[in-house]
Coordinates of N, CA, C and O in Angstrom, one line a residue:
M1481 N 21.2 -29.6 -33.8 CA 22.0 -28.8 -32.8 C 22.1 -29.4 -31.8 O 21.6 -30.2 -31.2
D1482 N 23.4 -29.4 -30.7 CA 23.1 -30.0 -29.3 C 22.6 -28.9 -28.4 O 22.0 -27.7 -28.8
R1483 N 22.4 -29.1 -26.7 CA 22.0 -28.4 -25.9 C 23.1 -27.2 -26.0 O 22.7 -26.2 -25.4
C1484 N 24.1 -27.5 -26.1 CA 25.3 -26.4 -26.0 C 24.4 -25.1 -26.8 O 24.7 -24.3 -25.8
T1485 N 24.2 -25.3 -27.8 CA 23.2 -24.2 -29.1 C 22.3 -23.8 -27.9 O 22.1 -22.7 -28.3
I1486 N 21.4 -24.2 -27.6 CA 20.4 -23.8 -27.3 C 20.8 -22.9 -25.7 O 20.0 -21.9 -25.7
D1487 N 22.2 -23.8 -25.4 CA 22.0 -22.7 -24.0 C 22.9 -21.6 -24.2 O 22.9 -20.5 -23.8
Q1488 N 23.6 -21.5 -25.8 CA 24.0 -20.0 -26.4 C 23.4 -19.2 -26.8 O 22.9 -17.9 -25.6
A1489 N 22.0 -19.4 -27.4 CA 21.0 -18.7 -27.3 C 20.8 -18.0 -26.4 O 19.9 -16.9 -26.1
E1490 N 19.8 -18.8 -25.0 CA 19.6 -18.3 -24.1 C 20.7 -17.5 -23.3 O 20.2 -16.6 -23.0
A1491 N 21.9 -17.9 -23.2 CA 23.2 -16.9 -22.5 C 22.5 -15.5 -23.1 O 23.0 -14.4 -22.6
L1492 N 22.7 -15.1 -24.9 CA 22.3 -14.2 -25.7 C 21.7 -13.1 -25.1 O 21.2 -12.4 -25.3
Y1493 N 20.4 -14.3 -25.0 CA 19.1 -13.8 -24.4 C 19.2 -13.2 -23.6 O 18.6 -11.9 -23.1
Q1494 N 19.4 -14.1 -22.2 CA 19.5 -13.0 -21.0 C 20.4 -12.0 -21.4 O 20.7 -11.1 -20.5
S1495 N 21.5 -11.8 -22.1 CA 22.6 -10.3 -22.2 C 22.1 -9.6 -23.1 O 22.7 -8.5 -24.1
N1496 N 20.4 -9.6 -23.4 CA 20.1 -8.8 -24.3 C 20.7 -8.3 -25.6 O 20.6 -7.8 -26.5
Q1497 N 21.4 -9.5 -26.1 CA 21.7 -9.8 -27.4 C 20.7 -10.8 -28.1 O 20.8 -12.0 -28.7
F1498 N 19.4 -10.0 -28.8 CA 18.3 -10.8 -29.2 C 18.6 -10.9 -31.1 O 18.0 -12.0 -30.7
Q1499 N 19.3 -10.5 -31.4 CA 20.2 -10.5 -32.9 C 20.3 -11.8 -32.6 O 19.9 -12.9 -33.9
Q1500 N 21.0 -11.9 -32.1 CA 22.4 -12.9 -32.0 C 21.6 -14.3 -31.9 O 21.7 -16.0 -32.3
A1501 N 20.9 -14.3 -30.5 CA 20.3 -15.3 -29.8 C 18.9 -15.7 -31.2 O 18.6 -17.0 -31.0
E1502 N 18.5 -14.6 -31.8 CA 17.4 -15.3 -32.8 C 17.9 -16.0 -34.2 O 17.7 -16.9 -34.4
K1503 N 19.2 -15.2 -34.1 CA 20.0 -16.1 -35.6 C 20.1 -18.0 -35.4 O 19.8 -18.8 -35.4
I1504 N 20.7 -18.0 -33.8 CA 21.3 -19.5 -33.4 C 19.5 -20.5 -32.8 O 19.7 -21.3 -33.5
C1505 N 18.5 -19.4 -32.5 CA 17.4 -20.0 -32.3 C 17.0 -20.6 -34.2 O 16.5 -21.8 -34.3
R1506 N 16.7 -19.9 -34.8 CA 16.4 -20.2 -36.5 C 17.1 -20.9 -37.1 O 16.7 -22.0 -37.4
Q1507 N 18.7 -21.4 -36.4 CA 19.3 -22.3 -37.1 C 19.3 -23.2 -36.5 O 18.5 -24.5 -37.3
I1508 N 19.2 -23.6 -35.3 CA 18.4 -25.0 -34.7 C 17.0 -25.3 -35.0 O 16.8 -26.7 -35.1
L1509 N 16.1 -24.5 -35.4 CA 14.9 -25.0 -36.2 C 14.5 -25.3 -37.5 O 14.1 -25.9 -38.2
I1510 N 15.7 -25.1 -38.2 CA 15.8 -25.4 -39.5 C 16.6 -26.9 -39.2 O 16.7 -27.5 -40.6
E1511 N 17.3 -27.0 -38.4 CA 18.4 -28.4 -38.5 C 16.8 -29.6 -38.1 O 16.7 -30.4 -37.7
D1512 N 15.9 -29.0 -36.8 CA 14.8 -29.6 -36.2 C 14.0 -28.9 -35.8 O 14.2 -28.1 -34.9
S1513 N 12.8 -28.9 -36.9 CA 11.5 -28.1 -36.5 C 10.9 -28.3 -35.2 O 9.9 -27.3 -35.3
K1514 N 11.0 -29.0 -34.7 CA 10.1 -28.9 -33.6 C 10.8 -29.2 -32.5 O 10.2 -30.0 -31.4
N1515 N 11.8 -28.6 -32.4 CA 12.6 -27.9 -31.0 C 12.0 -27.0 -30.7 O 11.8 -25.7 -30.4
V1516 N 11.0 -27.8 -29.8 CA 10.2 -26.6 -29.0 C 10.9 -25.3 -27.8 O 10.4 -24.5 -27.4
F1517 N 12.1 -25.8 -27.6 CA 12.5 -25.0 -26.5 C 13.3 -23.9 -27.4 O 13.5 -22.2 -27.4
A1518 N 14.0 -23.9 -28.7 CA 14.5 -23.1 -29.6 C 13.2 -22.2 -29.9 O 12.9 -20.8 -30.1
M1519 N 12.0 -22.8 -30.2 CA 11.0 -22.2 -30.3 C 10.2 -20.9 -29.7 O 9.4 -19.7 -30.0
H1520 N 10.3 -21.8 -28.5 CA 9.8 -21.0 -27.2 C 10.7 -19.4 -27.3 O 10.1 -18.7 -26.9
L1521 N 12.0 -19.8 -27.2 CA 12.9 -18.6 -27.1 C 12.3 -17.9 -28.2 O 13.2 -16.5 -28.0
L1522 N 12.5 -18.5 -29.1 CA 12.4 -17.8 -30.1 C 10.9 -16.2 -29.8 O 10.9 -15.4 -30.5
G1523 N 10.1 -16.8 -29.3 CA 8.9 -16.3 -29.0 C 9.1 -15.2 -28.0 O 8.8 -14.3 -28.4
L1524 N 9.6 -15.7 -27.0 CA 10.4 -14.2 -26.2 C 11.2 -13.4 -27.0 O 10.8 -12.1 -26.1
I1525 N 12.1 -13.8 -27.6 CA 12.9 -12.8 -28.6 C 12.1 -12.3 -29.0 O 12.4 -10.8 -29.2
A1526 N 11.0 -12.7 -29.9 CA 10.0 -11.3 -30.8 C 9.3 -10.8 -29.8 O 9.1 -9.3 -30.3
F1527 N 8.6 -11.0 -28.6 CA 8.4 -10.1 -27.6 C 9.4 -9.2 -27.2 O 8.8 -8.0 -27.1
K1528 N 10.6 -9.0 -26.8 CA 11.3 -8.6 -26.6 C 12.1 -8.0 -27.3 O 12.0 -6.2 -27.3
L1529 N 11.4 -8.0 -29.0 CA 11.7 -6.7 -30.0 C 10.3 -6.1 -30.0 O 10.5 -5.7 -31.4
G1530 N 9.4 -6.6 -29.9 CA 7.8 -5.8 -29.8 C 7.5 -6.5 -30.5 O 6.1 -5.6 -31.1
R1531 N 7.4 -7.6 -31.0 CA 6.6 -8.0 -31.5 C 5.5 -9.0 -31.2 O 5.6 -10.4 -31.1
L1532 N 4.4 -8.3 -31.0 CA 3.4 -9.4 -29.6 C 3.0 -10.5 -29.9 O 2.9 -11.6 -29.7
Q1533 N 2.6 -10.5 -31.3 CA 1.4 -11.4 -32.4 C 2.4 -11.8 -32.7 O 2.1 -13.3 -32.4
H1534 N 3.4 -11.8 -33.5 CA 4.2 -13.1 -33.9 C 4.9 -13.6 -32.0 O 4.7 -15.1 -32.7
A1535 N 5.3 -13.4 -31.3 CA 5.5 -13.9 -29.8 C 4.6 -15.3 -29.5 O 4.5 -16.2 -29.3
I1536 N 3.6 -14.1 -29.0 CA 1.9 -15.4 -28.8 C 2.2 -16.2 -30.5 O 2.1 -17.6 -29.5
D1537 N 2.0 -16.2 -31.3 CA 2.0 -17.5 -32.5 C 2.9 -18.1 -32.2 O 2.5 -19.4 -31.8
I1538 N 4.3 -17.9 -32.1 CA 5.5 -18.9 -32.0 C 5.0 -19.6 -30.5 O 5.1 -20.8 -30.4
I1539 N 4.6 -18.8 -28.9 CA 4.6 -19.8 -28.1 C 3.6 -20.8 -28.1 O 3.6 -21.9 -27.9
Q1540 N 2.5 -20.2 -28.8 CA 1.0 -21.0 -29.3 C 1.7 -22.4 -29.6 O 1.2 -22.8 -29.2
R1541 N 2.3 -22.2 -31.0 CA 2.9 -23.1 -31.8 C 4.0 -24.4 -31.0 O 3.8 -25.2 -31.1
S1542 N 4.7 -23.7 -30.1 CA 5.4 -24.1 -29.0 C 4.6 -25.1 -27.8 O 5.0 -26.0 -27.8
I1543 N 3.3 -24.6 -27.1 CA 2.5 -25.0 -26.6 C 1.9 -26.4 -27.4 O 2.0 -27.4 -26.6
L1544 N 1.4 -25.8 -28.7 CA 0.9 -27.8 -29.3 C 1.9 -28.6 -29.1 O 1.5 -29.8 -29.1
L1545 N 3.2 -28.6 -29.7 CA 3.8 -29.3 -29.5 C 4.6 -29.7 -28.3 O 5.1 -31.2 -28.1
A1546 N 4.4 -29.2 -27.2 CA 4.6 -29.2 -25.8 C 3.7 -28.8 -24.7 O 3.9 -28.0 -24.3
P1547 N 2.9 -29.7 -24.6 CA 1.1 -29.0 -23.9 C 1.6 -28.8 -22.7 O 0.9 -28.7 -21.5
N1548 N 2.8 -29.9 -21.9 CA 2.8 -30.2 -20.5 C 3.9 -28.9 -19.8 O 4.5 -29.4 -19.4
Q1549 N 4.0 -28.0 -20.8 CA 5.3 -27.1 -20.1 C 4.8 -25.4 -19.4 O 4.0 -25.0 -20.4
P1550 N 4.6 -25.8 -18.1 CA 4.2 -24.4 -17.4 C 4.8 -23.2 -17.6 O 3.9 -22.3 -18.2
T1551 N 6.1 -23.1 -17.8 CA 6.9 -22.3 -18.6 C 6.5 -21.4 -19.5 O 6.2 -20.5 -20.0
F1552 N 6.1 -22.6 -20.7 CA 5.2 -22.2 -22.3 C 4.2 -21.0 -21.8 O 3.9 -19.9 -22.3
Y1553 N 3.4 -21.7 -20.9 CA 2.1 -20.7 -20.7 C 2.4 -19.7 -19.7 O 1.3 -18.7 -20.3
Q1554 N 3.0 -20.2 -19.0 CA 3.3 -18.6 -17.5 C 4.0 -17.4 -19.0 O 3.6 -16.3 -19.0
N1555 N 4.3 -17.7 -19.7 CA 5.2 -16.6 -20.8 C 4.3 -16.3 -21.9 O 4.7 -14.9 -21.7
L1556 N 3.8 -17.0 -22.3 CA 2.3 -16.7 -23.2 C 1.0 -15.8 -22.2 O 0.9 -14.4 -22.3
G1557 N 0.8 -16.2 -20.8 CA 0.4 -15.6 -20.1 C 1.1 -13.6 -19.9 O 0.1 -12.7 -19.8
N1558 N 2.0 -14.3 -19.3 CA 2.6 -12.6 -19.6 C 2.7 -11.8 -20.6 O 2.5 -10.0 -20.4
I1559 N 3.3 -12.5 -21.9 CA 2.8 -11.7 -23.4 C 1.7 -11.3 -23.9 O 1.4 -10.0 -23.9
L1560 N 0.3 -12.1 -23.4 CA -1.1 -11.5 -23.5 C -1.6 -10.7 -22.4 O -1.7 -9.4 -23.0
Q1561 N -0.6 -10.5 -21.2 CA -1.1 -9.4 -20.2 C -0.4 -8.2 -20.7 O -1.0 -7.2 -20.6
S1562 N 0.4 -8.4 -21.5 CA 1.3 -7.1 -21.9 C 0.6 -6.2 -23.4 O 0.5 -5.1 -23.5
S1563 N -0.1 -7.5 -24.0 CA -0.7 -6.9 -25.2 C -1.8 -6.1 -24.8 O -2.9 -6.3 -25.8
G1564 N -2.3 -6.6 -23.7 CA -3.8 -6.3 -23.2 C -5.1 -7.2 -22.8 O -6.1 -7.1 -22.8
D1565 N -4.8 -8.3 -23.4 CA -5.6 -9.3 -23.4 C -5.5 -10.2 -22.0 O -5.1 -11.2 -21.8
L1566 N -6.4 -9.7 -21.1 CA -6.1 -9.8 -19.9 C -7.1 -11.5 -19.9 O -6.3 -12.3 -19.2
E1567 N -8.1 -11.4 -19.9 CA -8.7 -12.9 -19.9 C -8.2 -14.0 -21.0 O -8.2 -14.6 -20.1
E1568 N -7.3 -13.7 -21.5 CA -6.9 -14.7 -21.9 C -5.3 -15.3 -21.3 O -4.9 -16.3 -21.2
S1569 N -5.0 -14.2 -20.9 CA -3.5 -14.2 -19.7 C -3.8 -15.1 -18.7 O -3.5 -15.8 -18.4
I1570 N -5.2 -14.6 -18.0 CA -5.8 -15.7 -17.0 C -5.8 -17.1 -17.3 O -4.7 -18.0 -16.3
V1571 N -6.4 -17.6 -18.3 CA -6.3 -18.6 -19.1 C -5.3 -19.3 -19.2 O -4.7 -20.6 -18.5
A1572 N -3.8 -18.5 -20.0 CA -2.5 -19.2 -19.5 C -2.1 -19.1 -18.5 O -1.6 -20.6 -18.1
F1573 N -2.4 -17.7 -17.6 CA -1.7 -18.5 -16.0 C -2.4 -19.7 -15.6 O -1.7 -20.6 -14.7
Q1574 N -3.9 -19.9 -15.4 CA -4.5 -21.3 -15.4 C -3.7 -22.6 -15.4 O -3.8 -23.5 -14.3
K1575 N -3.9 -22.5 -16.9 CA -3.2 -23.7 -17.1 C -2.0 -23.8 -16.6 O -1.5 -25.4 -16.2
A1576 N -0.7 -22.8 -16.8 CA 0.6 -23.4 -16.0 C 0.2 -23.5 -14.3 O 0.8 -24.7 -14.2
A1577 N -0.8 -23.2 -14.3 CA -1.1 -23.3 -12.5 C -1.3 -25.1 -12.1 O -1.1 -25.3 -11.3
T1578 N -1.9 -25.4 -13.2 CA -2.9 -26.6 -13.0 C -1.3 -27.5 -13.4 O -1.4 -28.2 -12.5
I1579 N -0.3 -27.5 -14.5 CA 0.6 -27.8 -14.4 C 1.5 -28.1 -13.4 O 2.2 -29.0 -13.1
E1580 N 1.6 -26.9 -12.9 CA 2.8 -26.5 -11.7 C 2.2 -26.0 -10.4 O 2.4 -24.9 -10.5
P1581 N 1.7 -26.9 -9.7 CA 0.8 -26.4 -8.8 C 1.4 -25.6 -7.4 O 1.1 -25.0 -6.6
N1582 N 2.8 -26.1 -7.4 CA 3.8 -26.0 -6.6 C 5.2 -24.7 -7.1 O 5.5 -24.2 -6.5
S1583 N 4.1 -23.6 -8.1 CA 5.0 -22.4 -8.2 C 4.3 -21.4 -7.9 O 3.1 -20.6 -8.2
A1584 N 5.1 -20.8 -7.2 CA 4.8 -19.7 -6.3 C 4.8 -18.1 -7.2 O 3.6 -17.5 -7.3
E1585 N 5.6 -18.4 -8.5 CA 5.9 -17.4 -9.5 C 4.5 -17.5 -10.0 O 3.7 -16.2 -11.0
I1586 N 3.8 -18.5 -10.7 CA 2.9 -18.8 -11.5 C 1.4 -18.3 -10.6 O 0.6 -17.7 -11.5
H1587 N 1.8 -18.6 -9.5 CA 0.4 -18.4 -8.6 C 0.9 -16.7 -8.7 O -0.8 -15.7 -8.7
N1588 N 1.5 -15.7 -8.2 CA 1.7 -14.4 -8.1 C 0.9 -13.9 -9.1 O 0.5 -13.1 -9.7
D1589 N 1.4 -14.4 -10.8 CA 1.5 -13.9 -11.9 C -0.1 -14.1 -11.9 O -0.9 -12.8 -12.5
L1590 N -0.8 -15.3 -12.0 CA -2.1 -15.5 -12.0 C -3.1 -14.4 -11.2 O -4.2 -13.8 -11.5
G1591 N -2.2 -14.3 -9.8 CA -3.2 -13.2 -9.0 C -3.0 -11.8 -9.8 O -4.1 -11.0 -9.3
N1592 N -1.9 -11.2 -10.1 CA -1.4 -10.0 -10.9 C -2.6 -9.9 -11.8 O -3.5 -8.7 -12.2
A1593 N -2.9 -10.8 -12.4 CA -3.9 -10.7 -13.8 C -5.0 -10.5 -13.0 O -5.8 -9.6 -13.7
F1594 N -5.6 -11.2 -12.4 CA -6.7 -11.2 -12.0 C -7.4 -9.7 -11.3 O -8.1 -9.2 -11.4
R1595 N -6.1 -9.4 -10.3 CA -6.1 -7.8 -10.1 C -6.2 -6.9 -11.1 O -7.1 -5.9 -11.0
L1596 N -5.4 -6.9 -12.1 CA -5.7 -6.1 -13.3 C -6.6 -6.1 -13.9 O -7.3 -4.8 -14.5
Q1597 N -7.4 -7.1 -13.9 CA -8.6 -7.6 -14.2 C -9.8 -6.8 -13.6 O -11.3 -7.0 -13.9
G1598 N -9.4 -6.6 -12.4 CA -10.3 -5.9 -11.3 C -11.3 -7.5 -10.6 O -12.1 -7.0 -9.6
Q1599 N -10.7 -8.9 -11.0 CA -11.4 -9.7 -10.2 C -10.6 -9.8 -8.4 O -9.6 -10.7 -8.4
L1600 N -10.6 -8.9 -7.7 CA -9.7 -8.9 -6.6 C -10.4 -9.9 -5.8 O -8.8 -10.4 -5.2
D1601 N -11.4 -10.7 -5.7 CA -11.2 -12.0 -4.7 C -10.3 -12.9 -5.2 O -9.6 -13.7 -4.3
N1602 N -10.7 -12.8 -6.7 CA -9.9 -14.0 -7.0 C -8.2 -13.9 -7.2 O -7.5 -14.7 -7.0
A1603 N -7.8 -12.6 -7.0 CA -6.9 -12.4 -7.2 C -6.2 -12.7 -5.6 O -5.1 -12.9 -5.5
V1604 N -7.0 -12.0 -4.6 CA -6.3 -12.6 -2.9 C -6.6 -14.4 -3.0 O -5.0 -14.8 -2.7
I1605 N -7.1 -14.7 -3.8 CA -7.0 -16.5 -3.5 C -5.5 -16.7 -4.0 O -4.8 -17.6 -3.5
S1606 N -5.2 -16.7 -5.2 CA -3.9 -16.7 -6.3 C -2.9 -16.3 -5.1 O -2.0 -17.3 -5.1
I1607 N -2.6 -14.9 -5.0 CA -1.9 -14.7 -3.8 C -1.5 -15.1 -2.9 O -0.5 -15.9 -2.8
Q1608 N -2.3 -16.0 -2.5 CA -2.3 -16.3 -1.1 C -1.8 -18.0 -1.5 O -0.9 -18.6 -0.6
N1609 N -1.9 -18.3 -2.3 CA -1.4 -19.5 -3.1 C -0.2 -19.3 -3.2 O 0.6 -20.3 -3.0
S1610 N -0.2 -18.2 -3.7 CA 1.7 -17.8 -4.1 C 2.5 -18.2 -2.3 O 3.2 -18.3 -2.7
I1611 N 1.7 -17.5 -1.7 CA 2.2 -17.3 -0.1 C 3.1 -18.6 0.2 O 3.5 -19.1 0.7
S1612 N 1.0 -19.7 0.1 CA 1.7 -20.9 0.9 C 2.4 -21.7 0.5 O 3.2 -22.8 1.0
V1613 N 2.8 -21.6 -1.1 CA 3.9 -22.7 -1.5 C 5.4 -21.8 -1.2 O 6.4 -22.1 -1.1
Q1614 N 5.6 -20.6 -1.0 CA 6.7 -20.2 -0.5 C 6.5 -18.6 0.2 O 6.5 -17.7 -0.3
P1615 N 6.0 -18.8 1.5 CA 6.2 -17.6 2.2 C 6.8 -16.2 2.1 O 6.5 -15.7 2.3
N1616 N 8.2 -16.5 1.7 CA 9.3 -15.6 1.1 C 9.3 -15.0 0.0 O 10.0 -14.3 -0.5
C1617 N 8.2 -15.0 -0.5 CA 8.3 -14.2 -2.3 C 8.0 -13.2 -2.0 O 6.9 -12.5 -1.1
P1618 N 7.5 -12.1 -3.1 CA 7.2 -11.1 -3.1 C 5.9 -11.0 -3.3 O 5.7 -9.8 -3.6
A1619 N 4.9 -12.0 -3.6 CA 3.3 -11.6 -3.5 C 2.5 -10.7 -2.8 O 1.8 -10.2 -2.7
F1620 N 3.7 -10.6 -1.9 CA 2.9 -9.9 -0.3 C 2.5 -8.0 -1.1 O 1.9 -7.4 -0.8
Y1621 N 3.8 -7.9 -2.0 CA 3.7 -6.3 -2.4 C 2.1 -6.4 -3.2 O 1.2 -5.2 -3.3
N1622 N 1.7 -7.5 -4.0 CA 0.6 -7.3 -4.8 C -0.8 -7.9 -3.8 O -1.8 -6.8 -3.8
L1623 N -0.4 -8.3 -2.8 CA -2.0 -7.7 -1.7 C -1.7 -6.8 -1.1 O -2.8 -6.1 -1.0
G1624 N -0.6 -5.8 -1.2 CA -1.1 -4.7 -0.7 C -1.4 -4.0 -1.8 O -2.3 -2.8 -1.2
L1625 N -1.0 -4.4 -2.6 CA -1.6 -3.2 -4.1 C -3.0 -3.2 -3.7 O -4.1 -2.2 -3.9
I1626 N -4.2 -4.3 -3.0 CA -5.4 -4.8 -3.4 C -5.9 -4.5 -2.5 O -7.1 -3.9 -2.5
M1627 N -5.3 -4.4 -1.0 CA -5.7 -4.1 0.2 C -6.2 -2.3 -0.2 O -7.0 -1.5 0.1
Q1628 N -5.2 -1.6 -0.8 CA -5.5 -0.5 -1.2 C -5.9 0.2 -1.8 O -6.6 0.6 -1.5
E1629 N -6.5 -0.5 -2.7 CA -7.6 -0.3 -3.9 C -9.0 -0.8 -2.8 O -10.0 0.2 -3.1
W1630 N -9.0 -2.0 -2.2 CA -10.3 -1.7 -1.0 C -10.2 -1.3 0.1 O -10.7 -1.0 0.9
E1631 N -9.3 0.0 0.1 CA -9.0 0.9 0.8 C -8.9 0.8 2.6 O -9.6 1.2 3.9
K1632 N -8.3 -1.0 2.6 CA -8.0 -1.2 3.9 C -6.7 -1.4 4.4 O -5.8 -1.8 3.7
I1633 N -6.6 0.2 4.3 CA -5.1 0.9 4.1 C -4.4 -0.1 5.6 O -3.2 -0.3 5.2
D1634 N -4.4 0.3 6.9 CA -3.6 -0.7 7.5 C -3.1 -2.5 6.9 O -2.0 -2.7 7.1
E1635 N -4.3 -3.0 6.5 CA -3.6 -4.3 6.1 C -2.4 -4.2 4.7 O -1.4 -4.8 4.5
A1636 N -2.4 -2.9 4.2 CA -1.9 -2.6 2.6 C -0.5 -2.2 3.6 O 0.2 -2.4 2.8
I1637 N -0.4 -1.6 4.9 CA 0.7 -1.2 5.1 C 1.3 -2.4 5.7 O 2.8 -2.4 5.2
A1638 N 0.2 -3.2 6.4 CA 1.8 -4.5 7.5 C 2.0 -5.3 5.3 O 2.9 -5.6 5.4
Y1639 N 1.0 -5.1 5.0 CA 1.9 -6.0 3.5 C 3.1 -5.3 2.8 O 3.8 -6.2 2.4
Y1640 N 3.1 -4.5 2.5 CA 4.2 -3.5 2.1 C 5.3 -3.7 2.6 O 6.4 -4.1 2.3
K1641 N 4.9 -3.2 4.3 CA 6.3 -3.9 5.3 C 6.5 -5.2 5.4 O 7.9 -5.2 5.4
Q1642 N 5.7 -6.0 4.8 CA 5.9 -7.5 5.0 C 6.8 -7.9 3.7 O 8.2 -8.4 3.7
A1643 N 6.7 -7.2 2.4 CA 7.3 -7.0 1.0 C 8.9 -6.7 1.0 O 9.9 -7.2 0.5
I1644 N 8.5 -5.5 1.9 CA 10.1 -4.8 2.1 C 11.1 -5.5 2.7 O 12.2 -5.7 2.5
S1645 N 10.6 -6.1 4.2 CA 11.2 -7.1 4.9 C 11.9 -8.6 4.3 O 12.9 -9.0 4.2
I1646 N 11.2 -8.8 3.5 CA 11.7 -10.2 2.0 C 13.0 -9.2 1.5 O 13.7 -10.2 1.2
N1647 N 12.6 -8.1 1.0 CA 13.5 -7.7 -0.1 C 13.4 -5.8 0.2 O 13.1 -5.3 -0.1
P1648 N 14.9 -5.7 0.9 CA 14.6 -4.6 1.5 C 15.4 -3.6 0.3 O 14.9 -2.9 0.4
N1649 N 15.4 -4.2 -0.9 CA 15.5 -2.9 -1.8 C 14.4 -3.2 -3.1 O 14.7 -2.4 -4.2
F1650 N 13.0 -3.3 -2.7 CA 11.8 -2.9 -3.1 C 11.2 -1.8 -3.4 O 11.0 -1.9 -2.4
V1651 N 11.9 -1.2 -4.9 CA 11.8 0.4 -4.4 C 10.0 0.8 -4.6 O 9.6 1.6 -3.5
Q1652 N 9.4 0.2 -5.4 CA 8.2 0.9 -5.2 C 7.5 0.1 -4.5 O 6.6 0.6 -4.2
A1653 N 7.5 -0.8 -3.6 CA 7.0 -1.1 -2.1 C 7.4 0.3 -0.8 O 6.3 0.5 -0.3
Y1654 N 8.5 0.7 -1.5 CA 8.6 2.1 0.3 C 8.3 2.8 -0.8 O 7.7 3.9 -0.2
I1655 N 7.8 3.0 -2.0 CA 6.8 4.3 -2.6 C 5.4 4.3 -2.4 O 5.0 5.6 -1.8
N1656 N 4.8 3.1 -2.4 CA 4.0 3.0 -2.1 C 3.1 3.2 -0.5 O 2.3 3.5 -0.2
L1657 N 4.0 2.6 0.1 CA 4.1 2.6 1.6 C 4.5 4.7 2.3 O 3.5 4.8 2.9
G1658 N 5.0 4.8 1.6 CA 5.5 6.6 1.5 C 4.2 6.6 1.4 O 3.8 8.1 2.2
N1659 N 3.4 6.9 0.1 CA 2.8 7.8 -0.7 C 1.0 6.9 0.3 O 0.4 8.4 0.7
I1660 N 1.0 5.9 1.3 CA 0.1 5.9 2.1 C 0.2 6.6 2.9 O -0.8 7.4 3.6
C1661 N 1.4 6.8 4.1 CA 1.8 7.3 5.2 C 1.7 8.6 5.1 O 1.3 9.6 5.7
Q1662 N 1.8 9.2 3.6 CA 1.9 10.5 3.6 C 0.6 11.2 3.4 O 0.1 12.4 4.0
K1663 N -0.4 10.6 2.7 CA -2.0 10.8 2.9 C -2.5 10.7 4.2 O -3.1 11.0 4.7
L1664 N -1.6 9.9 5.0 CA -2.5 10.1 6.1 C -1.9 10.7 7.2 O -2.5 10.8 8.3
D1665 N -0.6 11.3 6.8 CA 0.1 11.7 7.9 C 1.2 11.5 9.0 O 0.8 11.9 10.1
R1666 N 1.0 9.9 8.6 CA 1.9 9.5 9.3 C 3.3 8.9 9.2 O 3.4 9.0 7.7
L1667 N 4.6 8.9 9.8 CA 5.7 8.5 9.5 C 6.3 7.6 10.2 O 6.8 7.4 10.0
D1668 N 5.1 6.5 10.6 CA 5.7 5.1 10.8 C 5.9 4.0 9.8 O 6.2 3.0 9.4

């Protein structure tokens, strides 16, 4: 199978046509059982179809064949996080960040996993790494969440406002900001 076929599968995946994308990936793997990109995409499809353990197994197999693909680890981390395995998701995100230290998205994902696990100090460090790599990234929202958990309300407000200034359509940031202001009886 040529690159065009994997591109077709990715396009189908992006348009939520998972069964068709899965069919193409399986055909690719029949012809080339070590095609890590088809294998990885098959794992993402399994995740979208609600087959979490199958998704984890397939992506771990693609990682064994291509251990230097940060996206594979990042997606594994997201799936593990969705399955409730925060500890292993952190390990996957850390591996992705080691391979690709200049990815704001990976650092933000790692920070969010730390936050969900209650490791707020580590979360702040990872999210600040995200911001240092890409100053206009949405990670300010996650800092707002942490500051809110720490009851540092003025800082939370500032971070939510920063997130909104980067993305004026960031609905959840508006909601959190509004909830804080309502509790404080502030309209600024």
